[in-house]
Coordinates of C-alpha atoms in Angstrom, one line a residue:
X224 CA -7.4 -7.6 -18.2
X225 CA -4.0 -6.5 -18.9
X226 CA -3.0 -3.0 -18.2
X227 CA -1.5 -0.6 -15.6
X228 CA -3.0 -1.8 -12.5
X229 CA -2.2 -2.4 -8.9
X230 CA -1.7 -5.8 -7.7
X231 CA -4.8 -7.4 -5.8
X232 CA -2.4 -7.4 -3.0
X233 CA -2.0 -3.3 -3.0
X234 CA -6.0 -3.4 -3.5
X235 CA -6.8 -5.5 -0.3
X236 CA -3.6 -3.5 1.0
X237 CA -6.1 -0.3 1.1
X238 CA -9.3 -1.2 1.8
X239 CA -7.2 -2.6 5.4
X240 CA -6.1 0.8 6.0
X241 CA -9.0 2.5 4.8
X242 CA -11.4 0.2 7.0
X243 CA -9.2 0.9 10.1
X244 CA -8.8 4.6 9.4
X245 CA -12.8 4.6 9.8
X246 CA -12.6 4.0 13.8
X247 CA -8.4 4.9 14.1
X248 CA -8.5 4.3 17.8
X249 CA -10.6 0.9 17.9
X250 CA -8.8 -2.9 17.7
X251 CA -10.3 -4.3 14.8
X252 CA -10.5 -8.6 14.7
X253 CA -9.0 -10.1 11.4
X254 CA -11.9 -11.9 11.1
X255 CA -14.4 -8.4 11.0
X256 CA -11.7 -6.6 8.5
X257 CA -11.6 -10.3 6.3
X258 CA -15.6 -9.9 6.2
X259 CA -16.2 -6.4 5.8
X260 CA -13.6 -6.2 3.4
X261 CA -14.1 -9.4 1.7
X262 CA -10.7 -10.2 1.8
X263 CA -9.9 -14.2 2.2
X264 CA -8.3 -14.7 5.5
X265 CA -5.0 -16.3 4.3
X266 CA -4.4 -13.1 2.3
X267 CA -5.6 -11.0 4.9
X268 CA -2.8 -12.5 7.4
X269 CA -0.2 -12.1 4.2
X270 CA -0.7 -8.6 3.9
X271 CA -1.5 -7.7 7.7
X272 CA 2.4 -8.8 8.4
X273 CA 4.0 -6.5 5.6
X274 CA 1.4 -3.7 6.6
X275 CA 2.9 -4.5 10.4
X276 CA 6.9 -4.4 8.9
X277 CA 6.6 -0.9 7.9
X278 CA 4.9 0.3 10.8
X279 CA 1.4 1.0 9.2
X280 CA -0.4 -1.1 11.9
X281 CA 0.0 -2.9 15.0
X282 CA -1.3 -6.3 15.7
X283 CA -1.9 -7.4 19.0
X284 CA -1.7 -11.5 19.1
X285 CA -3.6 -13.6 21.6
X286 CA -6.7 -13.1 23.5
X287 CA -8.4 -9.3 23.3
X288 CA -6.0 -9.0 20.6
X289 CA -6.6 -7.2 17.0
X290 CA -5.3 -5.2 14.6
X291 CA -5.3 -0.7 14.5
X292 CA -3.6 1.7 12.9
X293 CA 0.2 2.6 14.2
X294 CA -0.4 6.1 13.7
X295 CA -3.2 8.8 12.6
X296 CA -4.7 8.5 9.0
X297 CA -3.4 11.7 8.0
X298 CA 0.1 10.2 8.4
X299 CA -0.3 7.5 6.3
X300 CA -0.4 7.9 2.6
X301 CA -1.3 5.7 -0.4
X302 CA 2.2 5.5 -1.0
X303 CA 3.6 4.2 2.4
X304 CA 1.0 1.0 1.4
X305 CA 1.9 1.1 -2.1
X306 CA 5.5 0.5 -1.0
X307 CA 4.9 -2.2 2.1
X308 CA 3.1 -4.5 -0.7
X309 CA 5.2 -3.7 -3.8
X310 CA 8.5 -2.4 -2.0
X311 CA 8.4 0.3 -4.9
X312 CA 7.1 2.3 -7.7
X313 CA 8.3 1.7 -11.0
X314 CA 6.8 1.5 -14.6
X315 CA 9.6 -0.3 -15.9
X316 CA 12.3 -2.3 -14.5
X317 CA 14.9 0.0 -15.3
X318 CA 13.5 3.0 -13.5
X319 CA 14.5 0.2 -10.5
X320 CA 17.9 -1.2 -11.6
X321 CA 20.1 -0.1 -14.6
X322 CA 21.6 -2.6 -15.3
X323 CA 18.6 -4.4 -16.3
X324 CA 18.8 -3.0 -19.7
X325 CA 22.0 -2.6 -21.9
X326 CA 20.0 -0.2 -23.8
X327 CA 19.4 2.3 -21.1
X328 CA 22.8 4.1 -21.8
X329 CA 21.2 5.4 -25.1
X330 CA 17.8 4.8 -24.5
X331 CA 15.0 7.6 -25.6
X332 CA 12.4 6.5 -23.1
X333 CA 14.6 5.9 -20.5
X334 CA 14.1 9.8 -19.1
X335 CA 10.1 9.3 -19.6
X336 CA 10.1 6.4 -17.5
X337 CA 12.0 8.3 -14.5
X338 CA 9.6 11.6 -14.9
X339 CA 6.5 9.1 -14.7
X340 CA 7.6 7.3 -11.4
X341 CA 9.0 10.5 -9.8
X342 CA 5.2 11.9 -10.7
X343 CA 3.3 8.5 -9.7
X344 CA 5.4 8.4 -6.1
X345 CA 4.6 12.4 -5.5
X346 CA 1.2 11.9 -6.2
X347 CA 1.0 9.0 -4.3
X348 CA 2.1 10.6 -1.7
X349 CA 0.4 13.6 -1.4
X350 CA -3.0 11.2 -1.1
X351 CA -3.6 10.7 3.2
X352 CA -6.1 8.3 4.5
X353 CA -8.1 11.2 6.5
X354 CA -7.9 13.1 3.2
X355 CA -9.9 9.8 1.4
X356 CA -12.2 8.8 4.1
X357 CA -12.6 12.8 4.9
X358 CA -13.8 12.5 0.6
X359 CA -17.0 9.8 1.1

């Protein structure tokens, strides 16, 4: 299926939060989250280090180790894991880097592609993890 969609990554990126957002205070073992989840492990480890980079969760290496949120649900929002998977929002390449297009001097849609990733990332970001989980 072709379409707008989020990545599997982003996907697997969410249930992670979401499934540690459940218990925010427990330490969680890859191996539960890459069950429960039914995420495969060598993803799971991918997307456990960029989740760790931009300080959604902390992993604890080594033995009683694991994996729990870095801070509250309610401070994390679809968009902080949107970005730590994807690095950003955009619909179109342009809406990331001008110069990408020689067109977008004079371009119509240009404009409509700015107004729908400014409207995607608020949205996004307005969406907290306690707000979801709160929504079961």
């Amino acid at each position: 299926m072709r379409g707008f969609q989020i990545t599997k990554e982003t996907d697997y990126a969410v249930r992670i939060i979401l499934y540690l957002s459940r218990e925010e205070n427990h330490i969680f073992k890859s191996e539960d989250i890459s069950k429960k989840m039914l995420i495969p492990q060598d993803f799971l480890r991918k997307i456990l280090k960029r989740l760790e980079k931009k300080g959604l969760i902390k992993i604890k290496r080594g033995v009683g180790g694991g994996i729990k949120l870095s801070r509250k649900p309610e401070k994390i929002t679809l968009y902080d894991v949107v970005e730590a998977i994807e690095d950003t929002v955009a619909l179109n390449r342009c809406v990331i880097n001008k110069s990408t297009c020689r067109l977008v001097s004079n371009c119509p849609a240009h404009p409509v592609w700015m107004k729908l990733r400014k409207e995607i990332v608020n949205s996004l970001t307005e969406i907290d993890f306690r707000n979801i989980i709160s929504k079961k």
